[in-house]
Amino acid sequence: MSQKHLKEAFISNLNGTSLLEISVGLSLAPLCLLCRGLLLILYHLHYGKPLSSRKYSLLLDFLVLVSPLLFSCTVLSQIIFFMPTIIAAFCAGIFSKIYSRRKHETRVPFRQIVQDFQKTYLDPEYIPAITVFRVYVNVLTSISILAVDFPQYPRRYAKAETYGTGVMDLGVGAFIFGNALVCPEVRQKSYVTQPKFSNLARQFFSVWPLIFLGIGRLLSVKSIEYHEHTSEYGVHWNFFFTLAFVRLAASLLLAIFPKNKSWIVAINLAVLYQLILNATSLKKFILHGSNGRDTRVGFLNANREGLLSLFGYLAIYMASVQVGLCLLKCRNSVKGWIEATRFLLLTVLVLFGFLHVSQAYADPVSRRMANLSYCIWVVAHCLTLFTCFVVTDLTLVFTKLLVKGSSVPCCWNVVKPPDTSTKHEMEAAPMGREGKLSHICLISAINKNQLPFFLLANVMTGTVNILIDTIHSKTAFTLCILHSYMFFNCLIMYILHAKNIVLKFW
């Protein structure tokens, strides 16, 4: 077999992993974020000032936020169930040291600290969990698209052929989910009246880079005979096209239907699509082509997975729009966000119940078709991950209140209660200081140029695959390549952010 066919076989005919393993793996990102925040607060506690060195900040962010995730999907994948416990124990140790120091200095009862924490007011204009969620989906996707070509990346994490739940199967849907959280329809203030189709017109102008990138990827892959998994999207289709068309279709639906009813549209789309799959020969067509022998003759046959899965991805997008609208309701207190967290957890439990019913009576999870079970699974896991980030942020706010003047980039700002002039007894740093700290935050750097980061990761992935025989790479060499690849991508974004450059020209 040629090198191209060897690599295609290496990522084909896989069955995914368990829902439990994916859930455990998802907990690592919030724990890494918590660990980074606690380390910064501990540094401030010892030295009386925030970490201001750009070099050390980048190194800390990469080693704590990125590197553990890279290890977890390669050499440490066999002990993935123990890793959250190890990191959580480390975080508990840091928190214990911070709290004991606070208790020694002030002797305030723990119950009083908790009561003061619940009364704390947060900056209502910024929800850090949304930023962190979108950045981490991007980071995890960037790690996986290259790591999957190395033998150290477990085959169970790669995309399943037909049915199954691989880590990379979730990544595709999570990317759609994250995009919808910040779409124009969500960010638009409810009191602002605009023409009904203004957002649709805006999307027409904003998706052309995705179309351009999709065409560029298609031409480059075909011209250099780069290995590709045809049953993923088809012969000519790719994820850039999917994202562009989903955004356009969603804007059209949101111009027709009230955006606060987008969850109803999402349910109808997903259920109707599943009914058509089960009641007609559409499922057979997607899996085996019009002649039943996997024909790729004609545009529809050649790209049937990419074209027909648009219905499922559109349902995920519409569900995420509803989530975004709920999150942007003014919750400017810790108590309000604790209640929101309870509601999110209840929603997750209900969705996992529906997932069990859907898999038992409709169809197992299939990213290839983006069926009903896949839609429920993606939304449930995305909400789980987002809820974990909210809990992490609240924990960091609580810890910041223990150390006066401490700050954590990409974490909630504590503000004064409305209509009061007295300072709270336990007051965090003013908003201005955290604003200055944002320039040394890797999360802010990637968030500022998310599409360039994803594009750079794709280009670097192709370059590495062309230059290196990834399939036969040794463990030490693989880890070196993956760390160099991710550090280079992060460094470029970090430099762009430091120079205040945003690569957006549409």
Coordinates of C-alpha atoms in Angstrom, one line a residue:
M1 CA 0.0 0.0 0.0
S2 CA 1.1 3.6 -0.7
Q3 CA 1.7 6.0 2.2
K4 CA -1.6 7.8 1.3
H5 CA -3.6 4.5 1.5
L6 CA -1.8 3.5 4.7
K7 CA -2.8 6.8 6.4
E8 CA -6.4 6.5 5.2
A9 CA -6.7 3.0 6.5
F10 CA -5.2 4.1 9.8
I11 CA -8.1 6.5 10.5
S12 CA -10.9 4.4 8.9
N13 CA -13.3 1.7 10.2
L14 CA -13.2 2.8 13.9
N15 CA -15.9 2.5 16.5
G16 CA -15.3 5.2 19.1
T17 CA -15.2 5.0 22.9
S18 CA -17.6 5.1 25.8
L19 CA -19.7 8.1 26.9
L20 CA -18.1 7.8 30.3
E21 CA -14.5 8.1 29.0
I22 CA -15.4 11.1 27.0
S23 CA -17.1 12.7 30.0
V24 CA -14.0 12.1 32.2
G25 CA -11.7 13.5 29.5
L26 CA -13.8 16.6 29.2
S27 CA -13.3 17.3 32.9
L28 CA -9.6 17.8 32.3
A29 CA -9.9 21.2 30.6
P30 CA -11.8 22.9 33.5
L31 CA -9.4 21.4 36.0
C32 CA -6.4 22.7 34.1
L33 CA -8.0 26.1 34.0
L34 CA -8.7 25.9 37.7
C35 CA -5.1 24.9 38.4
R36 CA -3.7 27.8 36.3
G37 CA -5.9 30.3 38.2
L38 CA -5.0 28.9 41.7
L39 CA -1.3 29.0 40.8
L40 CA -1.6 32.7 39.8
I41 CA -3.5 33.5 43.0
L42 CA -0.9 31.6 45.1
Y43 CA 1.9 33.6 43.3
H44 CA 0.2 36.9 44.2
L45 CA -0.2 35.7 47.8
H46 CA 3.5 35.0 48.2
Y47 CA 4.9 37.9 46.2
G48 CA 2.2 40.5 46.7
K49 CA 1.9 41.2 43.0
P50 CA 0.5 39.5 39.9
L51 CA 2.8 37.5 37.5
S52 CA 3.8 40.2 35.0
S53 CA 6.4 38.5 32.8
R54 CA 5.1 37.7 29.4
K55 CA 7.6 34.9 28.9
Y56 CA 6.7 33.1 32.1
S57 CA 3.0 33.7 31.6
L58 CA 3.1 32.0 28.2
L59 CA 5.1 29.1 29.6
L60 CA 2.8 28.7 32.5
D61 CA -0.3 28.8 30.3
F62 CA 1.1 26.3 27.8
L63 CA 2.4 23.9 30.5
V64 CA -0.9 24.0 32.5
L65 CA -3.6 24.6 30.0
V66 CA -2.4 22.8 26.9
S67 CA 0.3 20.2 27.7
P68 CA -1.8 18.0 30.1
L69 CA -4.5 17.7 27.4
L70 CA -1.8 16.6 24.9
F71 CA -0.5 14.0 27.3
S72 CA -4.0 12.8 28.1
C73 CA -4.8 11.8 24.5
T74 CA -1.5 10.1 23.9
V75 CA 0.8 8.4 26.5
L76 CA -1.5 8.9 29.5
S77 CA -4.7 7.8 27.8
Q78 CA -4.6 4.4 29.5
I79 CA -4.9 6.2 32.9
I80 CA -7.4 8.8 31.8
F81 CA -9.8 7.9 34.6
F82 CA -7.2 8.8 37.2
M83 CA -6.0 12.1 35.7
P84 CA -8.9 14.2 36.9
T85 CA -8.4 12.9 40.4
I86 CA -4.7 13.7 40.3
I87 CA -5.2 17.3 39.0
A88 CA -8.2 17.9 41.4
A89 CA -6.0 16.8 44.4
F90 CA -3.3 19.2 43.3
C91 CA -5.8 22.0 43.0
A92 CA -7.2 21.1 46.4
G93 CA -3.7 21.4 47.9
I94 CA -3.2 24.8 46.4
F95 CA -6.6 26.0 47.6
S96 CA -6.0 24.6 51.1
K97 CA -2.7 26.6 51.3
I98 CA -4.4 29.8 50.2
Y99 CA -7.3 29.4 52.6
S100 CA -5.2 28.5 55.6
R101 CA -3.2 31.7 55.0
R102 CA -6.4 33.8 54.8
K103 CA -7.8 32.1 57.9
H104 CA -4.6 32.8 59.8
E105 CA -4.6 36.5 58.9
T106 CA -8.3 37.4 59.3
R107 CA -9.9 34.6 61.3
V108 CA -13.2 35.0 59.4
P109 CA -15.5 32.0 59.8
F110 CA -15.9 29.9 56.7
R111 CA -19.7 30.3 56.8
Q112 CA -19.3 34.1 56.8
I113 CA -17.0 33.8 53.8
V114 CA -19.5 31.7 51.9
Q115 CA -22.3 34.1 52.7
D116 CA -20.3 37.1 51.5
F117 CA -19.4 35.1 48.3
Q118 CA -23.0 34.5 47.5
K119 CA -23.7 38.3 47.7
T120 CA -20.8 39.1 45.4
Y121 CA -21.7 40.9 42.2
L122 CA -20.1 40.0 38.9
D123 CA -19.5 41.9 35.7
P124 CA -22.7 41.3 33.7
E125 CA -21.1 42.3 30.4
Y126 CA -18.7 39.4 30.2
I127 CA -19.2 35.6 30.7
P128 CA -15.7 34.1 30.7
A129 CA -17.0 30.5 30.4
I130 CA -18.2 31.2 26.8
T131 CA -14.8 32.5 25.8
V132 CA -13.0 29.6 27.5
F133 CA -15.4 27.0 26.0
R134 CA -14.8 28.2 22.5
V135 CA -11.1 28.5 22.9
Y136 CA -10.7 25.0 24.4
V137 CA -12.8 23.4 21.6
N138 CA -10.4 25.0 19.2
V139 CA -7.3 23.8 21.2
L140 CA -8.6 20.3 21.6
T141 CA -9.5 20.1 17.9
S142 CA -6.1 21.4 16.9
I143 CA -4.4 18.7 19.1
S144 CA -6.5 15.9 17.7
I145 CA -6.3 16.7 14.0
L146 CA -2.5 16.1 14.1
A147 CA -2.3 13.6 17.0
V148 CA -4.8 11.2 15.2
D149 CA -2.1 10.5 12.6
F150 CA 0.3 9.1 15.2
P151 CA 0.0 5.6 16.7
Q152 CA 0.2 7.0 20.3
Y153 CA -3.3 8.6 19.8
P154 CA -5.8 5.9 20.8
R155 CA -7.9 4.7 17.8
R156 CA -11.0 4.8 20.0
Y157 CA -10.6 8.6 20.2
A158 CA -10.7 9.0 16.4
K159 CA -13.9 9.5 14.4
A160 CA -16.1 6.5 14.2
E161 CA -16.8 5.1 10.8
T162 CA -20.6 4.8 11.0
Y163 CA -21.9 4.5 14.6
G164 CA -20.0 5.3 17.7
T165 CA -18.8 8.2 20.0
G166 CA -15.2 9.2 19.4
V167 CA -13.6 12.2 20.9
M168 CA -13.2 13.7 17.4
D169 CA -16.9 13.1 16.6
L170 CA -17.8 15.3 19.5
G171 CA -15.3 18.0 18.4
V172 CA -17.1 18.6 15.1
G173 CA -20.4 19.2 16.8
A174 CA -18.9 21.3 19.6
F175 CA -17.3 23.6 17.0
I176 CA -20.8 24.2 15.6
F177 CA -22.2 24.7 19.2
G178 CA -19.5 27.2 20.1
N179 CA -20.1 29.3 17.0
A180 CA -23.8 29.6 17.7
L181 CA -23.2 30.9 21.2
V182 CA -21.8 34.1 19.9
C183 CA -23.8 34.5 16.6
P184 CA -25.2 37.9 15.8
E185 CA -28.8 36.9 16.8
V186 CA -27.5 36.0 20.3
R187 CA -25.3 39.1 20.7
Q188 CA -28.0 41.5 19.5
K189 CA -29.6 43.3 22.3
S190 CA -33.3 42.5 22.7
Y191 CA -34.3 46.2 22.7
V192 CA -32.5 46.9 19.5
T193 CA -34.9 46.7 16.5
Q194 CA -33.3 45.9 13.2
P195 CA -34.7 44.8 9.8
K196 CA -35.8 41.1 9.9
F197 CA -33.2 39.8 7.4
S198 CA -30.3 42.1 8.4
N199 CA -28.5 39.3 10.2
L200 CA -28.9 37.1 7.2
A201 CA -27.3 39.7 5.0
R202 CA -24.5 40.1 7.5
Q203 CA -23.9 36.3 7.5
F204 CA -23.6 36.3 3.7
F205 CA -20.7 38.7 4.0
S206 CA -19.1 36.9 7.0
V207 CA -19.1 33.4 5.7
W208 CA -17.2 34.0 2.5
P209 CA -13.8 33.4 4.2
L210 CA -15.1 29.9 5.2
I211 CA -16.2 29.2 1.6
F212 CA -12.8 30.4 0.4
L213 CA -11.0 28.2 2.9
G214 CA -13.1 25.3 2.0
I215 CA -12.3 25.7 -1.7
G216 CA -8.6 26.2 -0.8
R217 CA -8.5 23.0 1.3
L218 CA -10.3 21.0 -1.5
L219 CA -7.8 22.2 -4.1
S220 CA -4.7 21.6 -1.9
V221 CA -5.8 18.2 -0.8
K222 CA -6.5 17.0 -4.3
S223 CA -3.4 18.6 -5.9
I224 CA -0.9 17.0 -3.5
E225 CA -2.9 13.7 -3.1
Y226 CA -3.1 14.2 0.7
H227 CA -4.8 11.4 2.6
E228 CA -8.5 11.9 3.4
H229 CA -11.3 10.0 5.0
T230 CA -14.0 10.1 2.2
S231 CA -16.9 8.8 4.3
E232 CA -16.4 11.7 6.7
Y233 CA -17.9 14.4 4.5
G234 CA -17.6 13.1 0.9
V235 CA -15.3 13.6 -2.0
H236 CA -15.4 17.4 -2.4
W237 CA -17.1 18.5 0.9
N238 CA -15.3 19.6 4.1
F239 CA -16.0 21.1 7.5
F240 CA -15.5 24.7 6.2
F241 CA -18.4 24.3 3.8
T242 CA -20.5 22.7 6.6
L243 CA -19.9 25.6 9.0
A244 CA -20.7 28.2 6.3
F245 CA -23.9 26.7 5.1
V246 CA -25.2 26.0 8.6
R247 CA -24.6 29.6 9.6
L248 CA -26.5 30.8 6.6
A249 CA -29.4 28.4 7.0
A250 CA -29.6 29.2 10.7
S251 CA -29.8 33.0 10.0
L252 CA -32.6 32.4 7.5
L253 CA -34.5 30.3 10.1
L254 CA -33.9 32.9 12.8
A255 CA -35.2 35.6 10.5
I256 CA -38.5 33.6 10.0
F257 CA -39.0 32.2 13.5
P258 CA -38.7 34.1 16.8
K259 CA -35.1 33.5 18.1
N260 CA -36.4 32.7 21.6
K261 CA -38.2 29.7 20.1
S262 CA -35.1 28.3 18.4
W263 CA -35.1 25.3 20.7
I264 CA -38.5 24.3 19.2
V265 CA -37.0 24.6 15.7
A266 CA -34.0 22.5 16.8
I267 CA -36.2 19.7 18.2
N268 CA -38.4 19.7 15.1
L269 CA -35.4 19.6 12.7
A270 CA -33.7 16.7 14.6
V271 CA -36.8 14.6 15.1
L272 CA -38.1 15.1 11.5
Y273 CA -34.7 14.3 10.1
Q274 CA -34.5 11.1 12.2
L275 CA -38.1 10.1 11.1
I276 CA -37.1 10.5 7.5
L277 CA -33.9 8.4 8.0
N278 CA -35.9 5.6 9.6
A279 CA -39.0 5.7 7.4
T280 CA -37.3 6.1 4.0
S281 CA -34.2 4.8 2.2
L282 CA -32.3 7.9 3.1
K283 CA -30.2 6.1 5.7
K284 CA -29.2 3.4 3.2
F285 CA -28.4 6.1 0.6
I286 CA -26.0 7.9 3.1
L287 CA -24.2 4.8 4.1
H288 CA -24.1 2.9 0.8
G289 CA -24.9 5.3 -2.1
S290 CA -27.7 5.2 -4.6
N291 CA -26.7 1.8 -6.0
G292 CA -26.0 0.2 -2.6
R293 CA -22.3 -0.4 -3.4
D294 CA -20.9 2.9 -2.1
T295 CA -21.0 4.7 -5.5
R296 CA -19.5 8.2 -5.7
V297 CA -20.8 9.0 -9.1
G298 CA -22.5 12.4 -9.3
F299 CA -22.2 15.4 -6.9
L300 CA -24.9 14.2 -4.5
N301 CA -23.5 10.7 -4.3
A302 CA -20.0 12.0 -3.9
N303 CA -20.8 14.3 -1.0
R304 CA -23.9 12.7 0.5
E305 CA -22.5 12.7 4.1
G306 CA -21.6 16.3 4.0
L307 CA -24.8 17.5 2.4
L308 CA -27.3 15.5 4.4
S309 CA -25.6 15.9 7.8
L310 CA -26.3 19.6 7.4
F311 CA -29.8 19.0 8.9
G312 CA -28.3 17.6 12.1
Y313 CA -25.7 20.3 12.5
L314 CA -28.3 22.9 11.9
A315 CA -30.4 21.4 14.7
I316 CA -27.3 21.6 17.0
Y317 CA -26.7 25.3 16.0
M318 CA -30.3 26.2 16.7
A319 CA -30.2 24.5 20.1
S320 CA -27.0 26.4 20.9
V321 CA -28.7 29.7 20.0
Q322 CA -31.3 29.1 22.7
V323 CA -28.5 28.3 25.1
G324 CA -26.7 31.5 24.2
L325 CA -29.9 33.6 24.7
C326 CA -30.4 32.0 28.2
L327 CA -26.8 32.6 29.2
L328 CA -26.9 36.3 28.3
K329 CA -29.9 37.0 30.5
C330 CA -28.6 39.5 33.1
R331 CA -27.2 37.4 36.0
N332 CA -24.9 39.8 37.8
S333 CA -24.6 38.0 41.1
V334 CA -22.9 34.8 42.2
K335 CA -26.2 33.5 43.6
G336 CA -27.8 34.0 40.2
W337 CA -25.1 32.0 38.5
I338 CA -25.4 29.2 41.1
E339 CA -29.0 28.9 40.2
A340 CA -28.2 28.9 36.5
T341 CA -25.7 26.1 37.1
R342 CA -28.4 24.0 38.8
F343 CA -30.7 24.5 35.8
L344 CA -27.9 23.6 33.4
L345 CA -27.1 20.4 35.3
L346 CA -30.8 19.5 35.3
T347 CA -31.0 20.1 31.6
V348 CA -27.9 17.8 31.1
L349 CA -29.5 15.0 33.1
V350 CA -32.7 15.3 31.0
L351 CA -30.7 15.3 27.7
F352 CA -28.8 12.1 28.8
G353 CA -32.1 10.5 29.5
F354 CA -33.4 11.4 26.1
L355 CA -30.1 10.1 24.6
H356 CA -30.6 6.7 26.2
V357 CA -34.2 6.5 24.8
S358 CA -33.0 7.7 21.3
Q359 CA -30.2 5.2 21.1
A360 CA -32.5 2.4 22.2
Y361 CA -35.5 3.1 20.0
A362 CA -34.3 5.3 17.1
D363 CA -30.6 4.9 16.2
P364 CA -27.2 4.9 17.9
V365 CA -25.0 8.0 17.7
S366 CA -23.8 8.6 14.2
R367 CA -21.7 11.6 13.3
R368 CA -21.7 10.5 9.7
M369 CA -25.4 11.1 9.4
A370 CA -25.7 13.6 12.3
N371 CA -28.8 11.8 13.4
L372 CA -31.0 12.6 16.4
S373 CA -28.8 10.7 18.9
Y374 CA -25.8 12.6 17.7
C375 CA -27.5 15.9 18.1
I376 CA -28.6 15.1 21.7
W377 CA -25.2 13.7 22.6
V378 CA -23.4 16.8 21.3
V379 CA -25.7 19.3 23.1
A380 CA -25.6 17.3 26.3
H381 CA -21.8 17.0 26.4
C382 CA -21.3 20.7 25.4
L383 CA -23.6 21.8 28.2
T384 CA -21.7 19.6 30.6
L385 CA -18.4 21.1 29.6
F386 CA -19.8 24.6 29.7
T387 CA -21.2 24.0 33.2
C388 CA -17.8 22.8 34.4
F389 CA -16.3 26.0 33.2
V390 CA -18.9 28.1 35.0
V391 CA -18.2 26.1 38.2
T392 CA -14.5 26.7 37.7
D393 CA -15.0 30.4 37.3
L394 CA -17.1 30.6 40.4
T395 CA -14.4 28.7 42.4
L396 CA -11.8 31.2 41.2
V397 CA -14.0 34.1 42.1
F398 CA -14.3 32.7 45.6
T399 CA -10.5 32.1 45.8
K400 CA -9.8 35.6 44.5
L401 CA -11.9 37.1 47.4
L402 CA -9.6 35.3 49.8
V403 CA -6.5 37.1 48.5
K404 CA -7.1 40.9 48.3
G405 CA -5.9 42.4 45.0
S406 CA -5.4 39.1 43.2
S407 CA -6.4 38.7 39.6
V408 CA -6.9 35.9 37.1
P409 CA -7.1 36.5 33.3
C410 CA -10.3 35.4 31.6
C411 CA -12.1 35.1 34.9
W412 CA -15.1 37.0 36.2
N413 CA -14.5 40.6 37.4
V414 CA -15.9 41.4 40.8
V415 CA -17.8 44.7 40.8
K416 CA -19.4 46.8 43.4
P417 CA -23.1 46.1 44.2
P418 CA -25.5 48.4 42.4
D419 CA -26.5 51.6 44.2
T420 CA -23.9 51.2 46.9
S421 CA -20.9 53.3 47.6
T422 CA -19.2 51.2 50.4
K423 CA -16.6 48.7 49.5
H424 CA -17.3 45.0 50.1
E425 CA -15.3 43.5 53.0
M426 CA -13.6 41.0 50.7
E427 CA -13.0 42.8 47.5
A428 CA -11.1 41.6 44.4
A429 CA -9.0 43.7 42.1
P430 CA -10.8 46.4 40.2
M431 CA -11.8 45.7 36.6
G432 CA -9.0 47.8 35.2
R433 CA -6.3 45.6 36.6
E434 CA -7.7 42.5 35.0
G435 CA -8.0 44.3 31.8
K436 CA -4.3 45.0 31.8
L437 CA -3.6 41.3 32.6
S438 CA -5.5 40.1 29.6
H439 CA -2.5 40.7 27.4
I440 CA -0.6 37.9 29.1
C441 CA -3.3 35.4 28.8
L442 CA -3.1 32.6 26.2
I443 CA -6.8 32.1 26.2
S444 CA -7.4 35.8 25.3
A445 CA -4.7 35.5 22.6
I446 CA -6.4 32.5 20.9
N447 CA -9.9 34.0 21.3
K448 CA -8.8 37.1 19.5
N449 CA -7.8 35.1 16.4
Q450 CA -9.8 31.9 16.5
L451 CA -10.2 31.3 12.8
P452 CA -6.5 32.0 12.0
F453 CA -5.6 29.7 14.9
F454 CA -7.7 26.9 13.4
L455 CA -6.4 27.6 9.9
L456 CA -2.8 27.6 11.1
A457 CA -3.4 24.3 12.8
N458 CA -4.7 22.8 9.6
V459 CA -1.8 24.1 7.6
M460 CA 0.8 22.8 10.1
T461 CA -1.0 19.5 10.3
G462 CA -0.6 19.1 6.6
T463 CA 3.0 20.2 6.6
V464 CA 3.9 17.7 9.4
N465 CA 2.1 14.8 7.5
I466 CA 4.0 15.6 4.3
L467 CA 7.4 15.8 6.0
I468 CA 7.1 13.0 8.5
D469 CA 6.1 9.3 8.5
T470 CA 3.6 9.7 11.4
I471 CA 2.4 6.1 11.5
H472 CA 5.7 4.7 12.5
S473 CA 6.9 7.4 14.8
K474 CA 8.3 6.5 18.3
T475 CA 6.7 7.9 21.4
A476 CA 9.4 10.4 22.4
F477 CA 9.5 11.8 18.8
T478 CA 5.7 12.0 18.7
L479 CA 5.5 14.0 21.9
C480 CA 8.2 16.3 20.8
I481 CA 6.5 17.0 17.4
L482 CA 3.1 17.5 19.0
H483 CA 4.4 19.9 21.7
S484 CA 6.4 21.8 19.1
Y485 CA 3.4 22.0 16.8
M486 CA 1.0 23.3 19.6
F487 CA 3.6 25.7 21.1
F488 CA 4.3 27.2 17.6
N489 CA 0.5 27.7 17.0
C490 CA 0.1 29.2 20.5
L491 CA 3.2 31.4 20.2
I492 CA 2.0 32.9 16.9
M493 CA -1.4 33.8 18.4
Y494 CA 0.4 35.2 21.5
I495 CA 2.6 37.5 19.4
L496 CA -0.4 38.7 17.4
H497 CA -2.3 39.4 20.6
A498 CA 0.7 41.2 22.2
K499 CA 0.9 43.4 19.1
N500 CA -2.9 43.9 19.2
I501 CA -3.3 42.4 15.7
V502 CA -6.6 40.8 14.7
L503 CA -6.5 38.9 11.4
K504 CA -10.1 39.6 10.4
F505 CA -10.8 41.3 7.1
W506 CA -14.4 40.6 6.5

